[in-house]
XYZ file of C-alpha atoms in Angstrom:
471
model
C -23.958 22.251 18.240
C -24.740 19.210 16.096
C -22.764 19.075 12.850
C -23.134 16.242 10.314
C -19.737 16.727 8.718
C -18.220 17.278 12.122
C -19.660 13.973 13.324
C -18.165 12.187 10.313
C -14.827 13.905 10.922
C -14.842 12.843 14.573
C -15.697 9.227 13.728
C -12.958 9.149 11.085
C -10.407 10.774 13.412
C -11.112 8.281 16.187
C -11.017 5.379 13.747
C -7.748 6.683 12.311
C -6.291 6.764 15.819
C -7.363 3.184 16.479
C -6.135 1.829 13.138
C -2.892 3.798 13.351
C -2.320 2.268 16.750
C -2.518 -1.237 15.285
C -0.318 -0.537 12.257
C 2.154 1.757 14.027
C 2.720 -0.725 16.841
C 3.341 -3.546 14.359
C 6.295 -1.666 12.878
C 7.809 -1.107 16.312
C 7.584 -4.759 17.440
C 11.214 -5.755 16.690
C 12.506 -2.744 18.676
C 10.145 -3.593 21.539
C 11.513 -7.146 21.545
C 15.076 -5.902 21.868
C 14.406 -3.225 24.498
C 12.138 -5.342 26.706
C 13.933 -8.659 26.019
C 10.843 -10.349 24.665
C 10.374 -13.411 22.473
C 7.742 -13.942 19.802
C 5.000 -14.862 22.297
C 5.364 -11.569 24.139
C 5.160 -9.691 20.844
C 2.069 -11.615 19.795
C 0.340 -10.633 23.028
C 0.996 -6.954 22.257
C -1.343 -7.444 19.316
C -3.647 -10.085 20.743
C -4.024 -8.503 24.181
C -5.493 -5.492 22.399
C -7.638 -7.373 19.893
C -8.990 -9.996 22.320
C -10.126 -7.294 24.749
C -11.667 -5.326 21.906
C -13.389 -8.298 20.279
C -14.928 -9.637 23.468
C -16.081 -6.317 24.945
C -17.262 -4.512 21.811
C -20.655 -6.279 21.867
C -21.354 -5.194 25.414
C -20.059 -1.745 24.514
C -22.485 -1.633 21.593
C -25.387 -2.509 23.870
C -24.270 0.087 26.416
C -23.998 2.668 23.636
C -27.561 1.978 22.509
C -28.762 2.080 26.113
C -26.778 4.889 27.773
C -26.001 7.036 24.757
C -23.577 6.590 21.890
C -21.897 9.962 22.323
C -21.392 9.396 26.049
C -19.763 6.006 25.587
C -17.675 7.323 22.698
C -16.232 10.025 24.960
C -15.503 7.493 27.712
C -13.746 5.249 25.196
C -11.524 8.107 24.017
C -10.536 8.870 27.609
C -9.711 5.235 28.464
C -7.795 4.656 25.235
C -5.713 7.821 25.599
C -4.855 7.161 29.249
C -3.872 3.553 28.464
C -1.625 4.813 25.656
C 0.384 6.815 28.195
C 0.752 3.704 30.375
C 1.954 1.734 27.325
C 4.578 4.369 26.616
C 5.862 4.175 30.208
C 5.890 0.338 30.416
C 9.158 -1.130 31.669
C 8.424 -4.826 31.050
C 6.719 -6.792 28.309
C 4.077 -7.961 30.806
C 3.194 -4.401 31.774
C 2.966 -3.454 28.109
C 0.717 -6.405 27.304
C -1.651 -5.519 30.175
C -1.776 -1.861 29.164
C -2.558 -2.920 25.604
C -5.535 -4.910 26.890
C -6.829 -1.776 28.651
C -6.360 0.085 25.379
C -8.542 -2.567 23.770
C -11.337 -1.815 26.245
C -11.310 1.852 25.286
C -11.118 0.956 21.603
C -14.176 -1.291 21.983
C -16.247 1.635 23.236
C -15.092 3.805 20.338
C -15.525 1.200 17.613
C -18.975 0.205 18.848
C -20.159 3.815 18.769
C -18.476 5.228 15.660
C -20.629 3.579 12.974
C -23.770 4.283 15.005
C -22.838 7.968 15.197
C -22.445 8.035 11.406
C -25.790 6.267 10.959
C -27.472 8.884 13.139
C -25.878 11.802 11.293
C -26.547 10.410 7.797
C -29.978 8.709 7.750
C -30.410 9.080 3.957
C -28.967 6.260 1.774
C -27.001 8.548 -0.564
C -25.364 10.500 2.229
C -24.651 7.370 4.217
C -22.950 5.756 1.217
C -20.553 8.678 0.939
C -19.946 8.631 4.686
C -19.157 4.915 4.593
C -16.717 5.535 1.749
C -14.916 8.192 3.812
C -14.942 5.876 6.827
C -13.500 2.998 4.785
C -10.880 5.253 3.227
C -9.855 6.344 6.719
C -9.383 2.739 7.810
C -7.357 1.938 4.720
C -5.187 5.044 4.792
C -4.487 4.742 8.510
C -3.497 1.113 8.253
C -1.370 1.786 5.182
C 0.372 4.901 6.514
C 0.790 3.444 9.997
C 3.984 1.499 9.237
C 5.704 4.589 7.803
C 4.630 6.762 10.732
C 5.602 4.063 13.214
C 8.934 3.490 11.515
C 9.750 7.180 11.501
C 8.853 7.647 15.168
C 10.699 4.502 16.218
C 13.860 5.456 14.326
C 13.831 9.120 15.333
C 12.892 8.604 18.987
C 11.940 5.136 20.256
C 9.038 2.708 20.150
C 7.484 4.588 23.085
C 6.777 7.530 20.792
C 4.202 5.477 18.862
C 2.036 5.410 21.984
C 2.581 9.067 22.878
C 1.202 9.878 19.415
C -2.276 8.937 20.687
C -2.295 11.699 23.306
C -2.790 14.730 21.016
C -5.062 12.719 18.703
C -7.201 11.601 21.643
C -7.445 15.129 23.023
C -8.543 16.494 19.642
C -11.146 13.746 19.209
C -12.543 14.359 22.710
C -12.956 18.115 22.191
C -14.471 17.691 18.719
C -16.935 15.068 19.942
C -18.116 17.294 22.771
C -18.587 20.177 20.317
C -20.142 18.575 17.228
C -21.716 15.201 18.007
C -25.273 14.872 19.308
C -26.485 12.188 21.661
C -28.624 9.277 20.430
C -29.775 6.026 21.969
C -32.116 3.093 21.507
C -35.507 3.715 23.087
C -35.657 0.088 24.209
C -33.531 -0.420 27.305
C -31.843 -3.826 27.269
C -30.231 -5.359 30.381
C -26.601 -6.387 30.283
C -25.834 -9.988 29.380
C -23.207 -10.809 32.017
C -23.154 -14.627 31.442
C -22.757 -14.064 27.711
C -19.945 -11.587 28.236
C -18.044 -13.904 30.579
C -18.347 -17.028 28.406
C -17.381 -15.217 25.197
C -14.389 -13.518 26.814
C -13.179 -16.698 28.470
C -13.668 -18.855 25.388
C -11.823 -16.549 23.016
C -9.022 -15.924 25.539
C -8.417 -19.656 26.023
C -8.437 -20.245 22.265
C -5.844 -17.553 21.593
C -3.748 -18.697 24.559
C -3.682 -22.267 23.239
C -2.753 -21.159 19.723
C 0.048 -18.929 21.008
C 1.549 -21.569 23.310
C 0.958 -24.651 21.181
C 4.392 -24.780 19.577
C 6.212 -24.085 22.816
C 4.291 -26.476 25.101
C 3.417 -29.117 22.518
C 0.018 -29.518 20.903
C -0.639 -32.778 22.716
C 0.344 -31.420 26.138
C -2.209 -31.449 28.934
C -2.205 -27.654 29.261
C -2.891 -26.992 25.571
C -5.567 -29.681 25.346
C -7.241 -28.308 28.466
C -7.245 -24.786 27.006
C -8.719 -25.968 23.704
C -11.405 -28.039 25.419
C -12.184 -25.208 27.831
C -12.488 -22.787 24.919
C -14.877 -25.103 23.075
C -17.024 -25.576 26.178
C -17.219 -21.868 26.976
C -18.019 -20.853 23.395
C -20.677 -23.568 23.189
C -22.143 -22.332 26.472
C -22.123 -18.815 25.026
C -24.251 -19.953 22.073
C -26.796 -21.651 24.346
C -26.909 -18.623 26.648
C -27.605 -16.345 23.706
C -30.289 -18.685 22.370
C -32.105 -18.875 25.693
C -31.520 -15.396 27.064
C -34.283 -12.809 27.317
C -31.953 -9.994 26.232
C -28.824 -11.542 24.665
C -25.871 -9.304 23.865
C -25.410 -11.306 20.666
C -28.935 -11.816 19.253
C -28.526 -14.884 17.082
C -31.766 -13.984 15.337
C -29.792 -11.385 13.377
C -28.059 -14.246 11.611
C -31.312 -15.283 10.001
C -30.582 -12.414 7.602
C -28.210 -13.966 5.064
C -26.530 -10.682 4.159
C -25.763 -9.904 7.796
C -24.228 -13.346 8.313
C -22.196 -12.966 5.138
C -20.862 -9.578 6.264
C -19.629 -11.014 9.564
C -17.915 -14.009 7.972
C -16.351 -11.764 5.356
C -15.040 -9.386 8.042
C -13.552 -12.324 9.956
C -11.872 -13.753 6.860
C -10.108 -10.542 5.796
C -9.003 -9.818 9.360
C -7.743 -13.338 10.029
C -5.846 -13.322 6.737
C -4.373 -10.017 5.596
C -4.570 -7.938 8.775
C -3.201 -10.743 10.951
C -0.345 -11.365 8.494
C 0.767 -7.729 8.770
C 2.674 -8.666 11.937
C 4.640 -11.394 10.179
C 5.278 -9.341 7.036
C 6.801 -6.643 9.251
C 8.979 -9.190 11.081
C 10.057 -10.574 7.703
C 11.120 -7.134 6.481
C 13.071 -6.215 9.607
C 14.431 -9.544 10.874
C 14.985 -11.388 7.580
C 15.705 -8.601 5.084
C 17.240 -6.422 7.842
C 15.400 -3.238 6.902
C 15.118 -0.369 9.375
C 11.713 0.689 10.736
C 11.635 3.643 8.312
C 12.553 1.441 5.357
C 9.846 -0.999 6.429
C 7.286 1.793 6.376
C 8.435 2.863 2.906
C 7.918 -0.662 1.596
C 4.234 -0.400 2.503
C 3.897 3.072 0.999
C 3.256 2.104 -2.685
C 0.126 0.233 -1.658
C -1.186 3.329 0.149
C -2.169 5.138 -3.016
C -4.015 2.193 -4.516
C -5.793 1.493 -1.248
C -6.904 5.100 -0.877
C -8.090 5.335 -4.492
C -10.062 2.108 -4.173
C -11.680 3.234 -0.897
C -12.580 6.643 -2.282
C -14.008 5.090 -5.451
C -16.546 3.064 -3.484
C -18.649 6.205 -2.935
C -19.540 6.096 -6.636
C -19.250 2.332 -7.030
C -21.878 1.678 -4.334
C -24.390 3.545 -6.509
C -23.679 1.326 -9.506
C -22.447 -1.967 -8.056
C -23.977 -3.975 -5.237
C -22.136 -4.049 -1.904
C -21.976 -7.837 -2.163
C -20.058 -7.586 -5.436
C -17.535 -5.199 -3.870
C -17.102 -7.404 -0.797
C -16.530 -10.450 -3.010
C -14.122 -8.625 -5.327
C -12.193 -7.244 -2.371
C -11.702 -10.662 -0.787
C -10.747 -12.206 -4.112
C -8.072 -9.548 -4.635
C -6.783 -10.046 -1.080
C -6.472 -13.768 -1.766
C -4.597 -13.082 -5.005
C -2.343 -10.514 -3.363
C -1.348 -12.857 -0.533
C -0.589 -15.509 -3.131
C 1.683 -13.086 -5.006
C 3.515 -12.355 -1.753
C 4.909 -15.881 -1.937
C 7.396 -14.472 -4.470
C 9.415 -13.145 -1.517
C 11.980 -15.471 0.091
C 14.921 -15.213 2.467
C 17.271 -13.924 -0.238
C 14.971 -11.714 -2.349
C 14.695 -7.942 -2.455
C 11.868 -6.066 -0.750
C 10.510 -5.333 -4.225
C 9.290 -8.931 -4.401
C 6.547 -7.939 -1.950
C 5.241 -5.004 -3.992
C 2.906 -6.815 -6.427
C 1.158 -8.655 -3.608
C 0.884 -5.610 -1.351
C -0.552 -3.422 -4.117
C -3.169 -5.988 -5.159
C -4.084 -6.601 -1.525
C -4.374 -2.847 -0.959
C -6.886 -2.487 -3.781
C -8.931 -5.384 -2.404
C -8.944 -3.966 1.113
C -9.965 -0.542 -0.177
C -12.980 -2.002 -1.957
C -13.913 -4.230 0.951
C -14.027 -1.948 3.998
C -16.820 0.539 3.140
C -18.876 -2.105 1.343
C -18.953 -4.560 4.257
C -19.916 -1.767 6.670
C -22.808 -0.831 4.404
C -24.015 -4.446 4.285
C -23.771 -4.927 8.063
C -25.753 -1.817 8.966
C -28.335 -2.001 6.181
C -29.322 -5.517 7.270
C -30.401 -4.431 10.769
C -32.975 -1.963 12.171
C -31.488 1.524 12.627
C -32.234 1.538 16.354
C -29.867 -1.429 16.685
C -27.019 0.207 14.772
C -24.758 0.183 17.829
C -25.344 -3.525 18.314
C -24.788 -4.233 14.613
C -21.533 -2.281 14.664
C -20.472 -4.210 17.760
C -21.126 -7.580 16.131
C -19.191 -6.526 13.040
C -16.228 -5.330 15.090
C -16.302 -8.536 17.147
C -15.789 -10.580 14.016
C -13.145 -8.188 12.691
C -10.970 -8.171 15.772
C -11.574 -11.765 16.747
C -10.259 -12.530 13.264
C -7.067 -10.560 13.911
C -6.565 -12.185 17.320
C -7.133 -15.723 16.072
C -5.143 -15.111 12.887
C -2.080 -13.713 14.677
C -2.103 -16.642 17.092
C -2.748 -19.301 14.436
C -0.105 -18.039 12.010
C 2.344 -17.892 14.897
C 1.927 -21.650 15.200
C 3.267 -21.949 11.642
C 6.309 -19.732 12.242
C 9.209 -21.183 14.308
C 9.271 -19.272 17.583
C 13.009 -18.666 17.823
C 13.378 -17.715 14.168
C 11.134 -14.668 14.468
C 13.592 -12.641 16.532
C 16.967 -14.191 15.629
C 18.513 -13.409 12.272
C 20.334 -16.739 12.005
C 17.088 -18.516 11.168
C 15.947 -16.592 8.101
C 15.282 -19.673 5.994
C 13.265 -21.323 8.758
C 11.221 -18.179 9.271
C 10.484 -17.785 5.559
C 9.451 -21.440 5.335
C 6.832 -20.939 8.058
C 5.934 -17.517 6.679
C 5.090 -19.059 3.299
C 2.812 -21.582 4.967
C 1.042 -18.701 6.737
C 0.634 -16.826 3.442
C -0.914 -19.869 1.776
C -3.314 -20.326 4.689
C -4.244 -16.635 4.587
C -4.825 -16.700 0.840
C -7.088 -19.742 1.139
C -9.008 -18.144 4.003
C -9.657 -14.961 1.980
C -10.806 -17.052 -0.994
C -13.229 -18.967 1.225
C -14.549 -15.627 2.482
C -15.173 -14.529 -1.115
C -17.152 -17.690 -1.835
C -19.226 -17.216 1.320
C -19.896 -13.593 0.345
C -21.281 -14.674 -3.032
C -23.466 -17.288 -1.381
C -24.785 -15.245 1.539
C -24.709 -11.623 0.392
C -25.108 -12.194 -3.317
C -24.086 -10.125 -6.317
C -27.493 -8.731 -7.237
C -29.095 -5.609 -5.863
C -30.838 -6.611 -2.603
C -34.468 -5.944 -1.811
C -35.131 -2.710 0.109
C -33.712 -3.084 3.616
C -33.719 -0.971 6.713
C -31.269 1.548 5.328
C -33.571 2.317 2.401
C -36.603 2.901 4.604
C -37.640 6.007 6.541
C -35.139 7.933 8.568
C -34.044 6.252 11.802
C -36.034 7.332 14.846
C -33.087 8.179 17.090
C -34.032 9.855 20.335
C -32.230 13.221 20.535
C -30.959 14.137 23.960
C-alpha cells in the first residue's frame, strides 16, 4: 500500500546506507592497507572504483528508472548493492575488493537515480517537497558525519570486514519497506538507451581518474600518463558531440540552458571534489600522522555531527524564507572557510586543531545538500525527475572520484601509509586543503552567478502536480 511517509523513510534509509558506506569505509582504509598489504593507490581505488562506477552509470540508471519504473530499479539496486557488500567483506586481495566496490557502485547508481524521483512522486506539492528535501539532506549529512564513528567502532571491535556486513541488514530492511510502501511511477515517454554516450562517458572518466592516480608514480610526462589524459579528453569530447547529435541522449545538454540547473550541477561537483574527497586524506592524517585509533578518529568527527544535523534540519524552514540559491552559496562559502581553517593542523598538533574547520564545514554542508537538490529538481519537468537526479548524482560522484585522485597527486605516495613521513604527508595535505578551499569558493561564485540569490520565477516544481503514471 502506497505511503508518503513510508516512501520518504525508504529513500532516506537507502541514502543513509549509501552515504554510510562511503564514510564508514574511509575510516577503515588504514586497516585495509595493513591487512591486504596495499599502498595508497589501492586505497584510492576503494573509493574511486565505487564513485567512478556510480558517476558513469547513474545517468543510464536514471533513464532506465523513468522508462522501466523507478520502484523496480530501486529494488534491483538494493539487491545488487547488498550482494556486492557481502563480496567486499569476503575479499582476500585489494584487487578483489576494488572490483567488488565497483559492483557496489553499480547498485548505488540505481538507488541514487531513483531515490529523489520517488520523493518527487510522493510529495508533488512545494511545501511538502521542501520538508522532504530537508529530511533527505539531513540524512545525507548525518550518515556522512556518523559514518566515521560507526566505521571506527566496527573496525576496532571486529575488523574492517564488518563495515561491509553492516549493509546486509540495512539492505534487507530497505528492500522489504520498498516493496510494502512505495508505488511505481515512470515517464510516459519511452526513451531508448544511449549506448555510445554511456561508453564514451565511462571510458573518459575512467582514464582521467587512472591518470590522476598514477601520475606521481609513473611520472606526469610518461607516455602512459599522457596517453591516458589524451584518451580521456578525446572520449569526453566525443561524448559531448554524441549527446548534441543524438536523438535520445542520456545527458540532454538542453537542460543546461536553464542557468539554475547548470549552477546546481557545478555546485554539486565543487563540494564533492573539495570536502567529500578530502575526507579520505583527513582520515589518513588522523590515523597515520596523529596515530589515532579508528574509534578515536570517529570521535574527532563527532562534534561536527550536531552542527551538520541542525543546519540540515533548519533548511525546511529556511527554504520558505530564503532562496535555495542563497543557501547553496552560503553552504559553499562556509565549506571553503572550514577547509581553510583546517590548515591549522600540522604534523605535531593535537586533533583539536581540526575542530574549528570541521564544525564550520559541517554547517556549510548541512545548508547545501537539501538546497541543491531542490534547485536541481525544480529546474526540470517532473516527468524527467529521474534523469535530473541522475545528472545531479553524476556531478556529485564524479567530483568525489576526480577529487580523490587529484588530491592524491599532491600527497606523497609512500608517506600516506608509513608513519616516518608525517611531515611530508602534512605538506602535501596542506596543498590539498588549499586547493579544496579554492574549489569550494569558486563553486560559491558560480552559484551566485548561475542560480542567483533572489527568488526565482515559478518553475516546474511550483506548477501543477506531476503527472506520474501509477502502475
